[in-house]
PDB file of C-alpha atoms in Angstrom:
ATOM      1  CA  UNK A   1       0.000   0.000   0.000  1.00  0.00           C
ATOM      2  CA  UNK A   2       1.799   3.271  -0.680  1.00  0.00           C
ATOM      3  CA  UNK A   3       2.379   5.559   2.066  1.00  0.00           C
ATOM      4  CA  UNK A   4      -0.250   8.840   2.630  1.00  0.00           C
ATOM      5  CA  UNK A   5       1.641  11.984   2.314  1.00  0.00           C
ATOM      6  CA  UNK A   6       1.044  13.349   5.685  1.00  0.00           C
ATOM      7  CA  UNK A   7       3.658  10.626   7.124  1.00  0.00           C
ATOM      8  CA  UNK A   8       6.172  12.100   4.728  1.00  0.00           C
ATOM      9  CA  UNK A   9       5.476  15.182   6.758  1.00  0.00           C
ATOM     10  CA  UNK A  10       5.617  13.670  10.275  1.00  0.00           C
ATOM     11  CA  UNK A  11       9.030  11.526   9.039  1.00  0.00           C
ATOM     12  CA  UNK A  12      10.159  15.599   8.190  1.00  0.00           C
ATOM     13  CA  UNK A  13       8.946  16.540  11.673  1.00  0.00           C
ATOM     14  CA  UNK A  14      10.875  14.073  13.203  1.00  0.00           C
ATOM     15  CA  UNK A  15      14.718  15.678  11.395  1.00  0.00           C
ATOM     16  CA  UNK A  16      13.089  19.438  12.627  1.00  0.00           C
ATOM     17  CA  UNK A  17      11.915  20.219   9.140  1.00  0.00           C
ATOM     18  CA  UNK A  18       8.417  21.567   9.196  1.00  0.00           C
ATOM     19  CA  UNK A  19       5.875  23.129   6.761  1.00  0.00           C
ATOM     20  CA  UNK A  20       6.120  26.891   6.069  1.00  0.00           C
ATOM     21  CA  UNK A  21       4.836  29.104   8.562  1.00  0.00           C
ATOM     22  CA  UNK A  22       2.352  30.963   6.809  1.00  0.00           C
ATOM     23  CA  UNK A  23      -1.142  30.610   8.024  1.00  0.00           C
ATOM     24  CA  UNK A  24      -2.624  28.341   5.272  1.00  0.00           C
ATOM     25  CA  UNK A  25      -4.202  24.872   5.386  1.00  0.00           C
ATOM     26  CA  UNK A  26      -2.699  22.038   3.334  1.00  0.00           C
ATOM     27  CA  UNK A  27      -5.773  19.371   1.856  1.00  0.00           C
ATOM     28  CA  UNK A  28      -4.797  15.925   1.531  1.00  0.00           C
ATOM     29  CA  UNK A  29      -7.032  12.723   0.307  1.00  0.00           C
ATOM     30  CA  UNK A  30      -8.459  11.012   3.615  1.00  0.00           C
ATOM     31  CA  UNK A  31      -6.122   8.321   5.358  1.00  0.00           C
ATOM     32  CA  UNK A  32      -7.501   4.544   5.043  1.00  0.00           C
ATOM     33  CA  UNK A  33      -9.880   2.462   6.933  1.00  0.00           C
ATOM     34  CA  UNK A  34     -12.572   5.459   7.176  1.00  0.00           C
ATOM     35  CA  UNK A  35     -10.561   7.722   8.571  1.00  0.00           C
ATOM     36  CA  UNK A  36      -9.371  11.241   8.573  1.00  0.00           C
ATOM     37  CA  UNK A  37      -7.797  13.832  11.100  1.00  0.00           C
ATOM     38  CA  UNK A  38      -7.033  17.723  10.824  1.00  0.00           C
ATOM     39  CA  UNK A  39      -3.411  18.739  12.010  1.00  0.00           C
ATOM     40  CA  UNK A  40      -1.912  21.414  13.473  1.00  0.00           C
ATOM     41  CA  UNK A  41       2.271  22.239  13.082  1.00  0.00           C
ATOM     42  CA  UNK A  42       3.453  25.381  13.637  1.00  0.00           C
ATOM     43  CA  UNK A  43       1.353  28.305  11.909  1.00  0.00           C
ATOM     44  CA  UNK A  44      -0.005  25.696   8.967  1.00  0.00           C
ATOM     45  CA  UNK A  45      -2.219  23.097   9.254  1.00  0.00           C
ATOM     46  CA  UNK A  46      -3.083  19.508   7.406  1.00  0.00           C
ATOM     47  CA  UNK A  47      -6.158  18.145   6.791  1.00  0.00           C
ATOM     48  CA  UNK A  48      -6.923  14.544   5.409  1.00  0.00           C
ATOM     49  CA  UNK A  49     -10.603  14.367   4.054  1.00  0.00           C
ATOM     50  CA  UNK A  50     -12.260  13.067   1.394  1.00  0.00           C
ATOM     51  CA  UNK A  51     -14.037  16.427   1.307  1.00  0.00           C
ATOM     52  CA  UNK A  52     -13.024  18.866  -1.626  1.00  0.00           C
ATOM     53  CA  UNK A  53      -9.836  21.286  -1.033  1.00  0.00           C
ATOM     54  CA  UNK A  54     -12.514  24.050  -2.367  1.00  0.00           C
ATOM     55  CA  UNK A  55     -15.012  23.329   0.428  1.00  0.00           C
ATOM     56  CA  UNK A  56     -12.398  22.592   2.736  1.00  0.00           C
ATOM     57  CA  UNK A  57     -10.801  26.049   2.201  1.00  0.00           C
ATOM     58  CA  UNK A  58     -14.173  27.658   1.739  1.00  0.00           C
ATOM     59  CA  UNK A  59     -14.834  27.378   5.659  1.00  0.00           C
ATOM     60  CA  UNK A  60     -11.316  29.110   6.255  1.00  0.00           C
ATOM     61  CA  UNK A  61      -9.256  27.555   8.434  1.00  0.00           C
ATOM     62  CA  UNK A  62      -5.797  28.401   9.117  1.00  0.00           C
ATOM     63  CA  UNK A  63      -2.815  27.253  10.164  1.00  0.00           C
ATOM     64  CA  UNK A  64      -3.209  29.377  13.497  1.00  0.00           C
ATOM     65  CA  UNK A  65      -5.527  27.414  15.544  1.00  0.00           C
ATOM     66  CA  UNK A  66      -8.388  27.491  12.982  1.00  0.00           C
ATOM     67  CA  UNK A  67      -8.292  24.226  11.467  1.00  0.00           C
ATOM     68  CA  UNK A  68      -8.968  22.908  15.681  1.00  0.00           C
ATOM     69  CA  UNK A  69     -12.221  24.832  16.251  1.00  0.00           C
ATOM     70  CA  UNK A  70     -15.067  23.110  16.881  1.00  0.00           C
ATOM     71  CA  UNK A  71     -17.157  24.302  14.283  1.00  0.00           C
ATOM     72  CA  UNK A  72     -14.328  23.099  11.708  1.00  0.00           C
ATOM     73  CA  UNK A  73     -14.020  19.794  13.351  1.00  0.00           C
ATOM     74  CA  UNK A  74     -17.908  19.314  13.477  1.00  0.00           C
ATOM     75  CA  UNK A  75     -17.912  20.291   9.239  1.00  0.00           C
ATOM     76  CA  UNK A  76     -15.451  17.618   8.302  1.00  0.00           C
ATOM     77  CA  UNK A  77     -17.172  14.619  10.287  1.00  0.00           C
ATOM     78  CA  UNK A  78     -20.517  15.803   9.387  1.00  0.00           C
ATOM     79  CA  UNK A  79     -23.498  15.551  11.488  1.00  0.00           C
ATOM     80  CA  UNK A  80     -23.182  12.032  12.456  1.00  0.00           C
ATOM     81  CA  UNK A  81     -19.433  11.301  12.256  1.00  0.00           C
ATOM     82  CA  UNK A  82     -17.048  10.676  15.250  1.00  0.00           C
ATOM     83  CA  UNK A  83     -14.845  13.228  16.501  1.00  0.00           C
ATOM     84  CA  UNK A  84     -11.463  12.496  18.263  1.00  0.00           C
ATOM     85  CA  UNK A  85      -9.694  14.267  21.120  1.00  0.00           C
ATOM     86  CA  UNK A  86      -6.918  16.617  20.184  1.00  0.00           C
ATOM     87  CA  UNK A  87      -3.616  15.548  21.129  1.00  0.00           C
ATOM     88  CA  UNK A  88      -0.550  17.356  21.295  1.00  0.00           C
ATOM     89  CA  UNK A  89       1.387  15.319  19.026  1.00  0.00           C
ATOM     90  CA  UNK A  90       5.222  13.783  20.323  1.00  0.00           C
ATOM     91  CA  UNK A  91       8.282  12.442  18.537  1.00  0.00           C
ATOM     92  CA  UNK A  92      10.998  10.514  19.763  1.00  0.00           C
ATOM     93  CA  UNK A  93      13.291   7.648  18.062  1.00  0.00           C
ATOM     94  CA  UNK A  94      13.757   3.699  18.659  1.00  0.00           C
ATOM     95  CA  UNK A  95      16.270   2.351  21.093  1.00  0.00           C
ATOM     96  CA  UNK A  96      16.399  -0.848  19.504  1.00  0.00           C
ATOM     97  CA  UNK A  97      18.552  -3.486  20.674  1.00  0.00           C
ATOM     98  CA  UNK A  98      17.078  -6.466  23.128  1.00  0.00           C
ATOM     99  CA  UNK A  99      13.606  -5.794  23.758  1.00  0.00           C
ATOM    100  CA  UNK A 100      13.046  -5.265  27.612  1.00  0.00           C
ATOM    101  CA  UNK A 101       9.283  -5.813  27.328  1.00  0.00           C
ATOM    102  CA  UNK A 102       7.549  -8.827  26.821  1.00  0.00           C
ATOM    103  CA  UNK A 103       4.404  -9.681  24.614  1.00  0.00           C
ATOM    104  CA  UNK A 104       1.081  -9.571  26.383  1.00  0.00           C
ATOM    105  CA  UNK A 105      -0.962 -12.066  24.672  1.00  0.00           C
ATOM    106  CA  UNK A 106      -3.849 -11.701  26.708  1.00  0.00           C
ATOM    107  CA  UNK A 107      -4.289  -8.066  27.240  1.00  0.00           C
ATOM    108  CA  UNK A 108      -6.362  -7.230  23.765  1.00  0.00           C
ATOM    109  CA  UNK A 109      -9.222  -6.604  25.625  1.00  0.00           C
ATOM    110  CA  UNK A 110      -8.097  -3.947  27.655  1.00  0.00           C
ATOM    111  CA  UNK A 111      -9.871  -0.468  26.752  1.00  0.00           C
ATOM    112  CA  UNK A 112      -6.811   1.136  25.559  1.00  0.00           C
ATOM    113  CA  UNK A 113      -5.995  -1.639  23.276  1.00  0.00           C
ATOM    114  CA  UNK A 114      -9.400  -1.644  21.916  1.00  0.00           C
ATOM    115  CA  UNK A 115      -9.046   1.655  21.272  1.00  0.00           C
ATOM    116  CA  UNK A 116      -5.937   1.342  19.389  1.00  0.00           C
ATOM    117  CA  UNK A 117      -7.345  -1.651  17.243  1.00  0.00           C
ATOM    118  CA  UNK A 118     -10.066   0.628  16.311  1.00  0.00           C
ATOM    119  CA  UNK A 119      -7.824   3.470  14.886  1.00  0.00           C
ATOM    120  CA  UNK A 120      -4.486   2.240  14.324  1.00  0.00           C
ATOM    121  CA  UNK A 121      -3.636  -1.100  12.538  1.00  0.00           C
ATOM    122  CA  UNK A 122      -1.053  -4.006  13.110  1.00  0.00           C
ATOM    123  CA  UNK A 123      -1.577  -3.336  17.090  1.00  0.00           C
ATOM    124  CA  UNK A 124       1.250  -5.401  19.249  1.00  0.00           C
ATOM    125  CA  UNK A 125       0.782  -5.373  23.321  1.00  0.00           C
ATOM    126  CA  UNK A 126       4.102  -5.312  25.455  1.00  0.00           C
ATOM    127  CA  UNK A 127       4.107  -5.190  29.496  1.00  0.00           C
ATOM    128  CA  UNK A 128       4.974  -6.236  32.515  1.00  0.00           C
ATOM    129  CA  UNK A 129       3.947  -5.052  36.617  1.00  0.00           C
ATOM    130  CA  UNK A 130       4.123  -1.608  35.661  1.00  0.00           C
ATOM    131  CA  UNK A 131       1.494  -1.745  32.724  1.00  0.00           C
ATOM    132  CA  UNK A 132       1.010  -2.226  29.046  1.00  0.00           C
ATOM    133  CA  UNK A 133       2.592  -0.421  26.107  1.00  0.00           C
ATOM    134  CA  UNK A 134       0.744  -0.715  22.456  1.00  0.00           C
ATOM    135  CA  UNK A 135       2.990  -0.187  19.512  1.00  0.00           C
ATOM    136  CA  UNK A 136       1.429  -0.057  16.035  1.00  0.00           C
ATOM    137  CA  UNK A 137       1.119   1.738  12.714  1.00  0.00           C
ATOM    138  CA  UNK A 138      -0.794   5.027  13.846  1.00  0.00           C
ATOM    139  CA  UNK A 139      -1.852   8.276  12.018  1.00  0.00           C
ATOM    140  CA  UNK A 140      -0.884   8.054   8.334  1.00  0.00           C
ATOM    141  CA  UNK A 141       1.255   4.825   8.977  1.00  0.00           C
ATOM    142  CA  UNK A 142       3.931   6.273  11.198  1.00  0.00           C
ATOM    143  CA  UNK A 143       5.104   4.541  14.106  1.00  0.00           C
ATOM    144  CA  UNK A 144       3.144   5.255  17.319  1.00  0.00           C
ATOM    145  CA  UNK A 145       3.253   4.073  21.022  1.00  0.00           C
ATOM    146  CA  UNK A 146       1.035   4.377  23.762  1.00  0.00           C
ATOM    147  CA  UNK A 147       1.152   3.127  27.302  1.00  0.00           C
ATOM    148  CA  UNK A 148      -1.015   2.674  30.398  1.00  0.00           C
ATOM    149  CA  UNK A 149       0.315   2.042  33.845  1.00  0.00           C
ATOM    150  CA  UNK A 150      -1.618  -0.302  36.312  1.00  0.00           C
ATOM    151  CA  UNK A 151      -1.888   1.209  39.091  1.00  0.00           C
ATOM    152  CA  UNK A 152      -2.464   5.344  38.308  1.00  0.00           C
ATOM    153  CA  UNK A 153      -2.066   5.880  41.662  1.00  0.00           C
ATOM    154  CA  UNK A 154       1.690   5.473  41.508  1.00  0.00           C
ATOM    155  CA  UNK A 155       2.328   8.735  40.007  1.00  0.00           C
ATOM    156  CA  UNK A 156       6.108   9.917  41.124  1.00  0.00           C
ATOM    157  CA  UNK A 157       7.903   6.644  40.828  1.00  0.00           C
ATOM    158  CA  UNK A 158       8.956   6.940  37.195  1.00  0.00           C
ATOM    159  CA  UNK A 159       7.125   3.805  36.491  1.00  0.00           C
ATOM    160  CA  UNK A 160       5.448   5.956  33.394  1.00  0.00           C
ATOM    161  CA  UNK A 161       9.045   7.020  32.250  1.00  0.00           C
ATOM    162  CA  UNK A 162      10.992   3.636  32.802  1.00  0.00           C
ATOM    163  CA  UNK A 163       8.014   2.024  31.141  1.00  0.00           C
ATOM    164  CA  UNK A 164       8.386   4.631  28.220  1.00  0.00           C
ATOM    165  CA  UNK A 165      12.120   4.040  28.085  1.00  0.00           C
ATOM    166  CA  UNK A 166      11.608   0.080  27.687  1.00  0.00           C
ATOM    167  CA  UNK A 167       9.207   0.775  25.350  1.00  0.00           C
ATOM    168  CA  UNK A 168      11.513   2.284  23.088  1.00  0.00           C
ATOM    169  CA  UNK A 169      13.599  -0.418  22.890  1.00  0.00           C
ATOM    170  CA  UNK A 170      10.530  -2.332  20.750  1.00  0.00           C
ATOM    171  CA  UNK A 171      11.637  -0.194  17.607  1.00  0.00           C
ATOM    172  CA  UNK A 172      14.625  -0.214  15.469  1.00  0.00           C
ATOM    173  CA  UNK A 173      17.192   2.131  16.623  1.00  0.00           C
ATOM    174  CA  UNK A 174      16.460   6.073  15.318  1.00  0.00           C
ATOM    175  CA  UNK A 175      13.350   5.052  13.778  1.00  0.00           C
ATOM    176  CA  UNK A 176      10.800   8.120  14.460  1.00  0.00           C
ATOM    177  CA  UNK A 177       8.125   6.613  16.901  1.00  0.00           C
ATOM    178  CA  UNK A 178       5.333   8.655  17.746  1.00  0.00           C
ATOM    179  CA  UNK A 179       2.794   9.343  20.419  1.00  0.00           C
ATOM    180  CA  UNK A 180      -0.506  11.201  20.667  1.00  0.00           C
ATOM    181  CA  UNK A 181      -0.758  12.683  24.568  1.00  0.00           C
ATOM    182  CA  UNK A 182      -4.246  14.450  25.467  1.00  0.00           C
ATOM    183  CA  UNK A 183      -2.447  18.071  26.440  1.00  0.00           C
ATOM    184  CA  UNK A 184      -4.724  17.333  30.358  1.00  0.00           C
ATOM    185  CA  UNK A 185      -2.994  14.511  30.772  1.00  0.00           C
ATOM    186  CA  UNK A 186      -0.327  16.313  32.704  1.00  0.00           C
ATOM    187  CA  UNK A 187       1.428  13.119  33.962  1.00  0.00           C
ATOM    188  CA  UNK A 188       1.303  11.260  30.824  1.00  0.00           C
ATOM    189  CA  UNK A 189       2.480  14.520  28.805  1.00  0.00           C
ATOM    190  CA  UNK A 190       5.581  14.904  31.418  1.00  0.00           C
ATOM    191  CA  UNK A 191       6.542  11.397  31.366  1.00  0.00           C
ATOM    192  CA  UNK A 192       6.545  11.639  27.166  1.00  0.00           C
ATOM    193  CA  UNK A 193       8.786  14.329  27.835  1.00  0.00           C
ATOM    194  CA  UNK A 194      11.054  13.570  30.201  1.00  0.00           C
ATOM    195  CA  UNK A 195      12.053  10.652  28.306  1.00  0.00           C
ATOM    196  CA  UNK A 196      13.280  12.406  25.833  1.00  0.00           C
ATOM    197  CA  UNK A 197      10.003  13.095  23.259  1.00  0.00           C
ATOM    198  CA  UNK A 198       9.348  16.304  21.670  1.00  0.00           C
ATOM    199  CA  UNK A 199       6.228  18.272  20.250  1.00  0.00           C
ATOM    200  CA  UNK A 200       5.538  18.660  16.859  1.00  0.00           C
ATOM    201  CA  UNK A 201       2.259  19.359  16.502  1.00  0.00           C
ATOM    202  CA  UNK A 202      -1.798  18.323  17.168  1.00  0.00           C
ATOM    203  CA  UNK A 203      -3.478  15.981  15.911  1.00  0.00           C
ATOM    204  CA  UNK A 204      -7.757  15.417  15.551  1.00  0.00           C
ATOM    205  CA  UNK A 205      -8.983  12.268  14.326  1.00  0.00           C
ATOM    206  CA  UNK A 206     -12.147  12.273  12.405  1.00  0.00           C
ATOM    207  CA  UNK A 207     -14.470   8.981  11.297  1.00  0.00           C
ATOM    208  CA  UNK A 208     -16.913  11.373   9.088  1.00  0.00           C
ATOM    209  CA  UNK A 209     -20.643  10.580   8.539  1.00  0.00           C
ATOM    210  CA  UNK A 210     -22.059  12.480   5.808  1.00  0.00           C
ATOM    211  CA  UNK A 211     -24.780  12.439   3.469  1.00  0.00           C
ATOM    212  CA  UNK A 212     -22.696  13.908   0.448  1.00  0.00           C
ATOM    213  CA  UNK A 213     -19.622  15.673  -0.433  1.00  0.00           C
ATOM    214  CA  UNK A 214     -21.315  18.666  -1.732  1.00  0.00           C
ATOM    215  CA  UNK A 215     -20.100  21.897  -0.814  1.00  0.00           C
ATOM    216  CA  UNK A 216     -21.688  23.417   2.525  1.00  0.00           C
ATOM    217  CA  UNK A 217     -23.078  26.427   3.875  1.00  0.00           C
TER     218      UNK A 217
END
């Protein structure tokens, strides 16, 4: 399958080369299985949809904040479709070398696995004591991780950033490997970055519902 353009823009991310900053909103064709996400970088913005660049552009959005707002989000899934949170959106690269997490076989029924089956594809479930971490092909096929500790109550024991560290040993060393952290989930988002990940952007998935592809009000 080939790749979706937008991952040739994350993989650019990743080296610190980012789209110009100059207020205006890139279209791209939606990603596959369904869905399709608006995204934020610095002062430009991204959106997948199978909705036309004309209508797209017609609602302006910029590269500023605009292509987040509600109202935007709300016009590319249509009345019916499924909006996503908005995640700050995190880069780091693979460790590689022995993997320090073993397969969890059983744990595919956990919510946050679920999840990931339902957005992300070729989902694989590492743990141990300290919790679970998914790693899969995410947002326009790039590399993404997520992880969920077992007891939240433990915050302040670096089990999130050890786990996080482990975790990066599960992909080849210096591949880009990404993450999607809701922005109010403080202890998540300082774990991400204490271990080393960095912000490149936001991210909104979108699983649209709409009666037609006709240009809109």
């Amino acid at each position: 399958m080939p790749s979706h353009p937008l991952l040739r823009l994350y993989l650019d991310a990743a080296d610190g080369i980012f789209p110009p900053v100059d207020g205006g909103v890139t279209v791209l064709p939606p990603l596959a299985g369904g869905l399709e996400c608006s995204v934020a970088f610095t002062g430009h913005a991204v959106v997948a949809t199978a909705v036309s660049a004309d209508d797209v552009q017609g609602r302006k959005p910029d590269g500023y904040g605009g292509s987040m707002a509600p109202d935007f989000l709300r016009f590319l899934a249509g009345s019916a479709g499924w909006i996503g949170v908005i995640d700050a959106t995190l880069v780091s690269r693979g460790t590689g070398g022995t993997a320090r997490l073993a397969p969890l076989d059983d744990a595919y029924g956990h919510p946050r696995i679920r999840y990931a089956l339902d957005v992300r594809t070729d989902v694989k479930v590492f743990g141990d004591e300290r919790g679970l971490v998914a790693v899969a092909g995410g947002l326009a096929g790039r590399t993404e991780l997520s992880i969920e500790l077992n007891d939240v109550g433990e915050g302040g024991r670096g089990y999130g950033r050890s786990l996080i560290a482990d975790a990066l040993t599960l992909v080849p060393e210096g591949e880009p490997v990404f993450a999607a952290v809701s922005p109010g989930n403080a202890r998540s988002l300082r774990a991400f970055l204490a271990s080393g990940f960095v912000p490149v952007g936001s991210e909104c998935l979108i699983r649209p519902a709409r009666d037609a592809l006709t240009s809109h009000p």
